[in-house]
Every structure is written in C-alpha cells, then in structure tokens.
MMTF fields as JSON, N, C-alpha, C and O atoms, coordinates in Angstrom:
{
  "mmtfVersion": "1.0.0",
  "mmtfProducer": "UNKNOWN",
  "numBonds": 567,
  "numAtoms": 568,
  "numGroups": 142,
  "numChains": 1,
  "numModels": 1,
  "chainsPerModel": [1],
  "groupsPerChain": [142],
  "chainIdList": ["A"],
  "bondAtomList": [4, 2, 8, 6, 12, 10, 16, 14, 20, 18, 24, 22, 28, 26, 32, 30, 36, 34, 40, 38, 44, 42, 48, 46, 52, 50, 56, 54, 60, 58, 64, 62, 68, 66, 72, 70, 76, 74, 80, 78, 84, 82, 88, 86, 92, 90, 96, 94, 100, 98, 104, 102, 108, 106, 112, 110, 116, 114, 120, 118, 124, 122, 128, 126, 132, 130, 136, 134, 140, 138, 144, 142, 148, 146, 152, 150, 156, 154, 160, 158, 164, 162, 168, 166, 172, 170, 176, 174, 180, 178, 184, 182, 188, 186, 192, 190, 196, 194, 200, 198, 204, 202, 208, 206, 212, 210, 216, 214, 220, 218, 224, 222, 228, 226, 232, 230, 236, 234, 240, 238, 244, 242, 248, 246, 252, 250, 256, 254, 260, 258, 264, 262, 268, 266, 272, 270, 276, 274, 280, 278, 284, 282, 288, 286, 292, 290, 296, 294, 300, 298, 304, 302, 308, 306, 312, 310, 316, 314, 320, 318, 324, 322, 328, 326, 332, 330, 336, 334, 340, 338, 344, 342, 348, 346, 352, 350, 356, 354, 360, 358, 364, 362, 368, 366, 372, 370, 376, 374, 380, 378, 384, 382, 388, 386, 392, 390, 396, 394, 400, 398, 404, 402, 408, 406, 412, 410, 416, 414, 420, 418, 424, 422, 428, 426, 432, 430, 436, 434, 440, 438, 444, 442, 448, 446, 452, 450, 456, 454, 460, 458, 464, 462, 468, 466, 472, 470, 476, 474, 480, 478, 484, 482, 488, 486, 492, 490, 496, 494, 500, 498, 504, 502, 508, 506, 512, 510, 516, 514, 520, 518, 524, 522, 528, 526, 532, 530, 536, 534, 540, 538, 544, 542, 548, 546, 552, 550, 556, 554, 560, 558, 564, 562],
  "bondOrderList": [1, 1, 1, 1, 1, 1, 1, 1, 1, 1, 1, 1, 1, 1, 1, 1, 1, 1, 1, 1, 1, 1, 1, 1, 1, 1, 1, 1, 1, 1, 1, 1, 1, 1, 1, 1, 1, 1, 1, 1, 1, 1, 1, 1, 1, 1, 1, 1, 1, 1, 1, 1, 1, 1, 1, 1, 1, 1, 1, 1, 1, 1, 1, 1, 1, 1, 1, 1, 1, 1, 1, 1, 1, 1, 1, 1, 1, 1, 1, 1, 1, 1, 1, 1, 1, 1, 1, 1, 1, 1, 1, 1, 1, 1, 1, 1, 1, 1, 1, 1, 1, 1, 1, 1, 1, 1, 1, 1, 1, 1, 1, 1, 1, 1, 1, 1, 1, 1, 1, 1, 1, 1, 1, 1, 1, 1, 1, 1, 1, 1, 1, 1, 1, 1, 1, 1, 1, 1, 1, 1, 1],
  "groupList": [{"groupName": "UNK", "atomNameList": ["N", "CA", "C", "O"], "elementList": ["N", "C", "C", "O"], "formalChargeList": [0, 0, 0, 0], "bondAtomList": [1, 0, 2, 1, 3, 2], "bondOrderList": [1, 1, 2], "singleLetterCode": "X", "chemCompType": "L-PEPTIDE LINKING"}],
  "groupTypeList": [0, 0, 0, 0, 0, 0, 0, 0, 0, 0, 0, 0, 0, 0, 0, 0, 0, 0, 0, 0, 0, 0, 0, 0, 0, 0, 0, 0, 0, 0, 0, 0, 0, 0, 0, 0, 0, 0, 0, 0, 0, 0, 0, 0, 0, 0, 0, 0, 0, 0, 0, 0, 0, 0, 0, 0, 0, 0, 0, 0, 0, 0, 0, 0, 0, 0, 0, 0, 0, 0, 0, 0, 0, 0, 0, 0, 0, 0, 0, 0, 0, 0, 0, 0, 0, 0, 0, 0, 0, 0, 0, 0, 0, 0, 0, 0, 0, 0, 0, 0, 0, 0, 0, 0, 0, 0, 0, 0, 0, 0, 0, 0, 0, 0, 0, 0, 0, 0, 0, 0, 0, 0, 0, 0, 0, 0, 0, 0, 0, 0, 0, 0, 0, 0, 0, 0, 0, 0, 0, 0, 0, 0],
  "groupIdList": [1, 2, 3, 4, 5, 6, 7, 8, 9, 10, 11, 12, 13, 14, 15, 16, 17, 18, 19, 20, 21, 22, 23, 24, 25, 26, 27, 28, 29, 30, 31, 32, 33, 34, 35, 36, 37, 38, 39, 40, 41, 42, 43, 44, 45, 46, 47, 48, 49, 50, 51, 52, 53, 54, 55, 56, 57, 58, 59, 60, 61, 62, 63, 64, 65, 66, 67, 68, 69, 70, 71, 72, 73, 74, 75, 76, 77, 78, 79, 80, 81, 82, 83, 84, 85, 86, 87, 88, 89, 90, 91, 92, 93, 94, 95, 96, 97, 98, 99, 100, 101, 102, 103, 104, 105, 106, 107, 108, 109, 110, 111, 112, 113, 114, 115, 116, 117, 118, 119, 120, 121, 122, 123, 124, 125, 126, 127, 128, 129, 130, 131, 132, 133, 134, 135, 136, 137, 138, 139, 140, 141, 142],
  "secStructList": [7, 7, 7, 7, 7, 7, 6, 6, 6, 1, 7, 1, 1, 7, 7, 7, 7, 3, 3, 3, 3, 3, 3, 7, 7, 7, 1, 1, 2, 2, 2, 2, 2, 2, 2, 2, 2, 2, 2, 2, 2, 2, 2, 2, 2, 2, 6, 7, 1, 5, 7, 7, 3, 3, 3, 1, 1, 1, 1, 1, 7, 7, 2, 2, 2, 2, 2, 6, 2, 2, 2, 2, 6, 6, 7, 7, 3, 3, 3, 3, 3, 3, 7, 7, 1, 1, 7, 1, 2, 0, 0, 0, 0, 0, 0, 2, 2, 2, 2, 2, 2, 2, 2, 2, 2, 1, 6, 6, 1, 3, 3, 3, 7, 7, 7, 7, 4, 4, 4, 1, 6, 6, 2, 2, 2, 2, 2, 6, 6, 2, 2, 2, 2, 2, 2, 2, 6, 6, 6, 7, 7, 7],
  "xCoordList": [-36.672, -37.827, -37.546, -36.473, -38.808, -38.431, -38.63, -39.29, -38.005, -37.538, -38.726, -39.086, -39.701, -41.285, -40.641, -39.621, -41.989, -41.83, -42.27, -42.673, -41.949, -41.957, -43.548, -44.093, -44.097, -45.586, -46.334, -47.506, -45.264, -45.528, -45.211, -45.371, -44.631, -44.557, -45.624, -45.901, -46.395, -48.169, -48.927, -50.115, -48.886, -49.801, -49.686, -48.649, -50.735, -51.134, -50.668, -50.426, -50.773, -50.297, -49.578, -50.384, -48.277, -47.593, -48.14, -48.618, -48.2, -48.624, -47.699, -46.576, -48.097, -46.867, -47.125, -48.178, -46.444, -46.29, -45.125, -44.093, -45.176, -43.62, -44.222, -45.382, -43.481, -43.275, -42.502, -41.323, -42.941, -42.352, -42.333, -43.377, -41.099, -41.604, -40.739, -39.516, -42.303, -41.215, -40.948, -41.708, -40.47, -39.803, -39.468, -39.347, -39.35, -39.281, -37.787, -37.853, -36.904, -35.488, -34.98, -35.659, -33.751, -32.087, -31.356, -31.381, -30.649, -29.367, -27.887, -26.676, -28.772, -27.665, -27.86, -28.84, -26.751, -26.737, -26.966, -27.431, -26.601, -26.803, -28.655, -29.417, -28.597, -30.474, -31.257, -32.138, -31.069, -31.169, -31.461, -32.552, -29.825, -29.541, -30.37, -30.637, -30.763, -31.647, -32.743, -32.983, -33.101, -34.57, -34.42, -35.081, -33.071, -33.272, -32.863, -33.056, -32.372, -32.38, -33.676, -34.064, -34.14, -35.824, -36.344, -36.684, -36.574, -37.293, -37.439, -38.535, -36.069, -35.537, -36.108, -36.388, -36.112, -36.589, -37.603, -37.863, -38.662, -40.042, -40.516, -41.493, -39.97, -40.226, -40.131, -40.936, -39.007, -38.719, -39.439, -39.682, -39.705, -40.706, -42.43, -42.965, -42.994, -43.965, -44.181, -45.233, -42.778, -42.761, -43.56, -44.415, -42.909, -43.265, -41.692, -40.703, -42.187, -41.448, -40.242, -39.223, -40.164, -39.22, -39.39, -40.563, -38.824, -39.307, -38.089, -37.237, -38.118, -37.735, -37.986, -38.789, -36.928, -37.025, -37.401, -37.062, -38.267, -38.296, -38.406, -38.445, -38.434, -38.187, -38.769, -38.897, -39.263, -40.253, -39.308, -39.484, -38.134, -37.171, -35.805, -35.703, -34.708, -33.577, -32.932, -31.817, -33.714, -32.828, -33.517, -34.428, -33.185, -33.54, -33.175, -32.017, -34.222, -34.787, -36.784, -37.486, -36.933, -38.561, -39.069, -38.559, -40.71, -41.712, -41.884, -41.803, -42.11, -42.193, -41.309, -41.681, -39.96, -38.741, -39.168, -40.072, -39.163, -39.336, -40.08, -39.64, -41.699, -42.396, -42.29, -43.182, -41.333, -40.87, -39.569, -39.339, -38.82, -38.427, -38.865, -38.578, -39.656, -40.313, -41.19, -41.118, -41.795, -42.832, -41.944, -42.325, -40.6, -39.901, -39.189, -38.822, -39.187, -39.099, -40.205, -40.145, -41.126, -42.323, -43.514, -44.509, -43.199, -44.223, -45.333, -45.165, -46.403, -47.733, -48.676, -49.7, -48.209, -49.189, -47.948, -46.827, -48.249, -47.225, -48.103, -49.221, -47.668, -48.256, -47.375, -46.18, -47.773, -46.54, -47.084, -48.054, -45.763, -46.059, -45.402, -44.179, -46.317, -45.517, -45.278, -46.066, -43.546, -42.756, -43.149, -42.194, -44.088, -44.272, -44.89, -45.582, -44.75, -45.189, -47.128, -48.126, -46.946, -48.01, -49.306, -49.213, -50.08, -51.064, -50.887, -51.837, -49.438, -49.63, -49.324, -49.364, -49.091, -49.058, -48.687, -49.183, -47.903, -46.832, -47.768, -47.879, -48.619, -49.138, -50.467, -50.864, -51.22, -52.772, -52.732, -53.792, -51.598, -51.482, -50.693, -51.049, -49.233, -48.262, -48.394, -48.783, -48.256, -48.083, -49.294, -49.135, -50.555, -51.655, -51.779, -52.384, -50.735, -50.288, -49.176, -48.954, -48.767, -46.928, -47.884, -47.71, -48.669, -49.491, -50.33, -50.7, -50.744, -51.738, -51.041, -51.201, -50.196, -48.857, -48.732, -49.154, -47.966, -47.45, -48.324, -47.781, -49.561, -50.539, -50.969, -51.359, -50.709, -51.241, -49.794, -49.813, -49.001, -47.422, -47.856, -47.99, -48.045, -47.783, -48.996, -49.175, -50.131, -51.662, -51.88, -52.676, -50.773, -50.987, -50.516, -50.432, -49.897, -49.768, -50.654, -50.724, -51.183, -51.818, -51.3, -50.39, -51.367, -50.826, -51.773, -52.94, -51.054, -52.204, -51.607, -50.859, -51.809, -51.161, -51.887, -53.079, -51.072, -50.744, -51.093, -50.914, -51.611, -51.913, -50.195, -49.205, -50.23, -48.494, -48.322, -49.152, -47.2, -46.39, -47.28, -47.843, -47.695, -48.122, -49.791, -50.491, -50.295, -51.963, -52.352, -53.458, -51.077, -51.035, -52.241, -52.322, -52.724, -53.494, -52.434, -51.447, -52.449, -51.79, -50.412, -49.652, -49.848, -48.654, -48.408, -47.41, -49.226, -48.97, -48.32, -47.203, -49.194, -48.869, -47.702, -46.884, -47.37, -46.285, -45.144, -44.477, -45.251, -44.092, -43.793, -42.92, -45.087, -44.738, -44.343, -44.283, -43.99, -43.841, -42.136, -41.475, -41.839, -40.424, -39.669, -38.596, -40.465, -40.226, -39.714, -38.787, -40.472, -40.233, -39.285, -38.79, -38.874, -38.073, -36.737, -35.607, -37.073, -35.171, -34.653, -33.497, -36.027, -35.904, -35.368, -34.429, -35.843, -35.276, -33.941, -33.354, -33.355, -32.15, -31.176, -30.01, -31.662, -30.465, -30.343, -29.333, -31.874, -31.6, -32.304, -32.177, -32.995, -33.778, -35.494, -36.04, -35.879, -37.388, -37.829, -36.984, -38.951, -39.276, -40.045, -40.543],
  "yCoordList": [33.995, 33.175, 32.459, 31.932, 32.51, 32.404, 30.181, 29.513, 29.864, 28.062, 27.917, 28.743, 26.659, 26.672, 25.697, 25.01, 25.967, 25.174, 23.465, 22.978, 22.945, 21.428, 20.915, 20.806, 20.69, 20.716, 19.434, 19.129, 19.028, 17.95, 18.544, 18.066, 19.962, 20.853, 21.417, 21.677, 21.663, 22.087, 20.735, 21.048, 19.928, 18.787, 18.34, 17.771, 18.505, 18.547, 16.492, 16.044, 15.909, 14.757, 13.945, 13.448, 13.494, 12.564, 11.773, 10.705, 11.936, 10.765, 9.356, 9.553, 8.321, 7.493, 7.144, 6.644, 7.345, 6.978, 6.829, 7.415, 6.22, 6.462, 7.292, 7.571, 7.442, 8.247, 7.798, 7.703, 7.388, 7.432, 8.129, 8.342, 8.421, 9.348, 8.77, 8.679, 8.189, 7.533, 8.264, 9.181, 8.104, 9.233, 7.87, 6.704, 8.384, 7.743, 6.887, 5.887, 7.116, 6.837, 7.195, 7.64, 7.064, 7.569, 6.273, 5.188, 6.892, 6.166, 7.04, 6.85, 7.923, 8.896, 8.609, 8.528, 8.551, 8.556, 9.468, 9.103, 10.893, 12.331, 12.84, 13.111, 12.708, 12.209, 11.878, 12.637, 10.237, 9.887, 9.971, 9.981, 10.078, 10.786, 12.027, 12.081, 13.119, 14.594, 13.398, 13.168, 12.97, 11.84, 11.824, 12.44, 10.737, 10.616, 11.697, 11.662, 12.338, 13.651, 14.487, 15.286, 14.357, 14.791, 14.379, 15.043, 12.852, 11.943, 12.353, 12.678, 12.373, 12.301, 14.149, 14.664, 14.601, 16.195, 16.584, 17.446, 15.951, 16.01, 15.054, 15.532, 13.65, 13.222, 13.875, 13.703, 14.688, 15.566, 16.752, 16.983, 17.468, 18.322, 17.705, 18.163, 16.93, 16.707, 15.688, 15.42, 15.245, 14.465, 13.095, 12.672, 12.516, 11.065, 10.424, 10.978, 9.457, 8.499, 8.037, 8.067, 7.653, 6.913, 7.53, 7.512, 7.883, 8.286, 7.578, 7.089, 7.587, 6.223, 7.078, 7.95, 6.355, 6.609, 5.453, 4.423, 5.441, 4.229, 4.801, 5.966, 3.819, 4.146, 3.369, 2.203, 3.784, 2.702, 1.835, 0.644, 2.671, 1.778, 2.491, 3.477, 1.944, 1.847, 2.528, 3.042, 2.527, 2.315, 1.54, 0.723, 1.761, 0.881, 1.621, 2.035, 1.945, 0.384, 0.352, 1.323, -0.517, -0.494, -0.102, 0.134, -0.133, 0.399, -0.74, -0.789, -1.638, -3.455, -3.032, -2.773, -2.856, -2.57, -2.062, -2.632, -1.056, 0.701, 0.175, 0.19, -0.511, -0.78, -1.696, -1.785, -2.731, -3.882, -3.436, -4.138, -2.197, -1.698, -1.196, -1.457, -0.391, 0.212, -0.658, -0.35, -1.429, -2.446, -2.959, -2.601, -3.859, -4.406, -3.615, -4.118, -1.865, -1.189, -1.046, -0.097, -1.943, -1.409, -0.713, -0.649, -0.049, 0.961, 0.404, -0.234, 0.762, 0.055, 1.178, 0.906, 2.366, 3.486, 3.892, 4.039, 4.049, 4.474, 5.477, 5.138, 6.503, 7.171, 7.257, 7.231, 7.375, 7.322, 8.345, 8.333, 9.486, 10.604, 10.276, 10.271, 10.01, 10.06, 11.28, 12.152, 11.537, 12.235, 12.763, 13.443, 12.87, 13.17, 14.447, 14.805, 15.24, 16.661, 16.446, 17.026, 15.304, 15.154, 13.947, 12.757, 14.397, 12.683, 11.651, 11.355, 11.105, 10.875, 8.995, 8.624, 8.231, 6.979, 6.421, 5.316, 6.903, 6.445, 6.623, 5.695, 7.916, 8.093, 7.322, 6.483, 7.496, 6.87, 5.687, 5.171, 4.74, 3.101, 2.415, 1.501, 2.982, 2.086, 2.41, 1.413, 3.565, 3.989, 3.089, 2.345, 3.35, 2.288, 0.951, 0.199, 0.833, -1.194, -1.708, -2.578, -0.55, -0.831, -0.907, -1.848, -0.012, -0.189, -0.887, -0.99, -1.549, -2.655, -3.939, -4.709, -4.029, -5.09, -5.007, -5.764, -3.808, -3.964, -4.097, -4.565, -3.864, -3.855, -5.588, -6.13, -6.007, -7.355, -7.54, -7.82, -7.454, -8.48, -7.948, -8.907, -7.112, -6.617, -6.121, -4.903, -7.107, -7.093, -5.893, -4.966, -6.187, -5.517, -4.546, -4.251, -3.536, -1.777, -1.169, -1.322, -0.608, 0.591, 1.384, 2.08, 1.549, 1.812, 3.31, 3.271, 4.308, 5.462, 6.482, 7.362, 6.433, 7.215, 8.559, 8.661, 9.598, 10.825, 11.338, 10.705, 12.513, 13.28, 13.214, 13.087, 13.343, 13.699, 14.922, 15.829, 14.937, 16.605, 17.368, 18.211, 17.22, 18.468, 18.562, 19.543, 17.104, 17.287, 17.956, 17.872, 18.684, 19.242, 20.653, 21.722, 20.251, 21.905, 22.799, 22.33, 24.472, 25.205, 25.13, 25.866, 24.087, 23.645, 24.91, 25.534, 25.48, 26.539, 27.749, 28.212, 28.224, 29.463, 29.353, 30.265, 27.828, 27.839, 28.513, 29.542, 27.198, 27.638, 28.691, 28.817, 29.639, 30.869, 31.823, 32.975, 31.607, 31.813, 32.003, 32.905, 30.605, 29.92, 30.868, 31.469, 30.78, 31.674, 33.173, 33.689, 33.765, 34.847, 35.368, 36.479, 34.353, 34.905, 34.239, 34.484, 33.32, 33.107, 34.228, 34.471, 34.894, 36.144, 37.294, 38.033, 37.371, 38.537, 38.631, 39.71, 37.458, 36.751, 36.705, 36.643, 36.74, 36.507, 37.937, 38.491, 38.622, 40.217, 40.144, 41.154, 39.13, 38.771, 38.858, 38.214, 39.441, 39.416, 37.754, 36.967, 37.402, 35.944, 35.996, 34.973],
  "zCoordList": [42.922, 43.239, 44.554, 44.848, 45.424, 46.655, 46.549, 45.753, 47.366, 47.414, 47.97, 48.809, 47.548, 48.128, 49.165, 49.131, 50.459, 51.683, 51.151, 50.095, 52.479, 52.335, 52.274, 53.373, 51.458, 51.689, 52.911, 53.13, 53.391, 54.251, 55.97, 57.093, 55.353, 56.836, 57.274, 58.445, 56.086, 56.436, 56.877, 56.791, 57.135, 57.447, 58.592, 58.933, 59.43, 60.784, 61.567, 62.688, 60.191, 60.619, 59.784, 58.997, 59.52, 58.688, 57.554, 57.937, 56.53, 55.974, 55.447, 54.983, 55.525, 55.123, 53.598, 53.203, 53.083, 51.229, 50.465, 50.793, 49.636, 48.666, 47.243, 46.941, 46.832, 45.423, 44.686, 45.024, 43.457, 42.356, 40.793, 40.175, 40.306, 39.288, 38.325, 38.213, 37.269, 36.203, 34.855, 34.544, 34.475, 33.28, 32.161, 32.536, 30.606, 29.765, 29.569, 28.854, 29.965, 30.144, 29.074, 28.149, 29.031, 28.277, 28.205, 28.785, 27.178, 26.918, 27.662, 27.772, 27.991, 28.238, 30.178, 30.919, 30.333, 31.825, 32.873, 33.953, 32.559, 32.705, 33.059, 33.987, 31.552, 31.867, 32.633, 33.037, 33.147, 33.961, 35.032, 35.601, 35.564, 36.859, 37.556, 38.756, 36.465, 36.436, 37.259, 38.445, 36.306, 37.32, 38.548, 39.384, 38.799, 39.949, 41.584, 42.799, 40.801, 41.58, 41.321, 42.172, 40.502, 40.783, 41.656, 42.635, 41.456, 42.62, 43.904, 44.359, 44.753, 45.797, 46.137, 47.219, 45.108, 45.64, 45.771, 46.611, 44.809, 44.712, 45.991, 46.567, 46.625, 47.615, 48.954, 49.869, 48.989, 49.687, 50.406, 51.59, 49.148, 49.386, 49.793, 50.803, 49.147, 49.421, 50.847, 51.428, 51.157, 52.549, 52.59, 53.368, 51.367, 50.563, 52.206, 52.687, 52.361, 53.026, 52.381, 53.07, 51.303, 50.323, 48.936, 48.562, 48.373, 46.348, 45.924, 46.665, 44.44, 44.119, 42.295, 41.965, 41.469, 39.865, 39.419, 40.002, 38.16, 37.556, 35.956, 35.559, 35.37, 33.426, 32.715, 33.089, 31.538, 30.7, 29.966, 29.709, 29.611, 28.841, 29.018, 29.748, 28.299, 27.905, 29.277, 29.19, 30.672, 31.849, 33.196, 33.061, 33.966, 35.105, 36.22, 36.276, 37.43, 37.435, 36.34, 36.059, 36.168, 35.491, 36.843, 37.939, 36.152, 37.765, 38.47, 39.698, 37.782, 38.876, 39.691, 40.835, 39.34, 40.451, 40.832, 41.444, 40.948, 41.66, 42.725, 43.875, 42.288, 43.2, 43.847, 44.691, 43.853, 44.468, 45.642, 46.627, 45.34, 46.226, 47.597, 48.765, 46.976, 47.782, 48.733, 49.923, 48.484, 48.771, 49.734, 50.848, 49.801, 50.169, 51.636, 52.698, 51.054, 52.115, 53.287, 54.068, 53.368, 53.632, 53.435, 54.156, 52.039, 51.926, 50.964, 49.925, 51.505, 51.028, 50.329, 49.701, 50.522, 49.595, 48.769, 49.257, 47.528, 46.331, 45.493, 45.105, 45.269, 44.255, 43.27, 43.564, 41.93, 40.551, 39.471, 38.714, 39.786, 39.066, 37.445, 37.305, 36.265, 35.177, 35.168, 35.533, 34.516, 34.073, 32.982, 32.605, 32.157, 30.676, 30.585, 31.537, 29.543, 29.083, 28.603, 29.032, 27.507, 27.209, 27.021, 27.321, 26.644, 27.035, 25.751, 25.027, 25.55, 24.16, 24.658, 25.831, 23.693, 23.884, 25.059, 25.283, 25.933, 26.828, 27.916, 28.717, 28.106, 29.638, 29.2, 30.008, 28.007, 27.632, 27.656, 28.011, 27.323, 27.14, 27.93, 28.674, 27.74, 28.367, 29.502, 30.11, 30.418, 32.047, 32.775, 33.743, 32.057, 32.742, 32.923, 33.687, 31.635, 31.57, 32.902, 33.744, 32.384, 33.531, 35.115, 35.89, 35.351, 36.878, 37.374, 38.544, 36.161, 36.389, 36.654, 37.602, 35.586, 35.989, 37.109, 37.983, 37.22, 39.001, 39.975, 40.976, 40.124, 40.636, 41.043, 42.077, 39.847, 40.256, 40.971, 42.169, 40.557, 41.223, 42.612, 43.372, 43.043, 44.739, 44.977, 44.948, 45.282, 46.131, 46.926, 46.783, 48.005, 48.994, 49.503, 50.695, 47.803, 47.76, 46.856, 45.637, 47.45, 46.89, 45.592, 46.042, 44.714, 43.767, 43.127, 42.737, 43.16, 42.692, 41.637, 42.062, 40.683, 39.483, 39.438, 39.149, 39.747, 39.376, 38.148, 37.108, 38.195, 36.712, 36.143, 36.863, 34.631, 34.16, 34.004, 33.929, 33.954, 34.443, 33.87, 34.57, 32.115, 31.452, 31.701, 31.449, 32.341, 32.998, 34.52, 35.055, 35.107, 36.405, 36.467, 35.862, 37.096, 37.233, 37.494, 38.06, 37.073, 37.008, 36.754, 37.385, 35.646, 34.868, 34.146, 34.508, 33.057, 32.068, 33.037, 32.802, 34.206, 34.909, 35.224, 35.109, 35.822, 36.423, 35.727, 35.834, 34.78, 33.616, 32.649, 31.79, 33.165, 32.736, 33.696, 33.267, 35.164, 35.933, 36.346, 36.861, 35.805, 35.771, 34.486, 34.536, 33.555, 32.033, 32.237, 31.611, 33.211, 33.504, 34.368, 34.182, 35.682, 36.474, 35.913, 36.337, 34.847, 34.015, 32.908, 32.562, 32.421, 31.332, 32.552, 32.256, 33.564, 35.151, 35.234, 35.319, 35.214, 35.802, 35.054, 35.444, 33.519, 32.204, 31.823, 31.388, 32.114, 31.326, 29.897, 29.205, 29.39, 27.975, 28.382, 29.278, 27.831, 27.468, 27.22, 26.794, 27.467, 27.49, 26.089, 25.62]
}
C-alpha cells in the first residue's frame, strides 16, 4: 500500500490550525503513547500547524489542556478529532460537554469538532481496504 501524500501539499495556500485528537485514555502507558504518535501524524499529514493528544480520562493531558496549549502556542483555529469507533455516550454527551467547556475557557479559539473515527465518510471501505492488503501481506484470506 502506497504511503498517502501530505494533504496540505495539495493546498494552493497554508492553512493555519492545530489538531487535536482525543481518545478515551489508558491506564496503560503504551496506549497512550499510540495516541500521541497518532496525533503528531495525522497533524502531519493533513498540515495542522501544531496537533496535540488529549483524553477524557485516566490520562493527560484533558482537552482544556490540549486546548490551552495550543492556544498558548498561538493557535486560534483547533479542530478536535474524537478518537472513537462509535456514536455511543462519550462522542453524543461527554465530547460535546468537554468543547463547550473549553470553548467558554478560551473565547478567542475557534473550536471545531470533527466527525469520530467510526462517523468518517468512507471509514468501512477504508478498513476494508486496510483488511485486505494485511490478508496480501500475511498470506490469510480476510
């Protein structure tokens, strides 16, 4: 599978934004970490200015942080990709509470929440996509 281009290499002009992608957190540190090496890659590619991890619980930093970082870095447009598979308590209640919160603490960022991982247009293809070229690669039927 060929490595997709930087989608911020197609854009005729810079945009300035941060990214954040918050994920449910761990106890496990390992976990974690996968996040925040997500972050930094998904910022990467899409040619986010700053990306940044944040967690609903049992790690840190929370999204207030996240977005108080960032904010602090300068950055005034934030988009916040929840991490989640599905639309269940966490993205329907809590993710909208956690942004509104933050929303009020810091006026003067933009705050714009992201569909979650499993509400992405063309999520299923993908991952049947991904499904298939790991069944290629191992030698197993998917």
């Amino acid at each position: 599978m060929r490595r997709p281009e930087r989608f911020a290499d197609r854009l005729s002009s810079p945009l300035a934004f941060g990214l954040i992608v918050l994920a449910h957190g761990s106890r496990s540190t390992k976990a974690n970490d996968e996040v925040r090496v997500l972050a930094q890659g998904l910022g990467h590619f899409i040619g986010a200015s700053a990306a940044a991890d944040a967690f609903l619980e049992q790690a840190e930093p929370s999204l207030e942080g996240a977005v108080g970082a960032l904010a602090s870095a300068g950055i005034t447009d934030i988009r916040v990709f929840p991490y989640f598979l599905n639309s269940g308590r966490h993205v329907l209640a809590d993710v909208p509470k956690l942004i509104s919160d933050a929303a009020a603490r810091f006026p003067d960022v933009q705050l714009t929440t992201l569909p979650h991982l499993g509400g992405l247009p063309g999520f299923v293809e993908m991952v049947a996509e991904l499904l298939v070229h790991a069944s290629v690669t191992t030698g197993d039927e998917p």
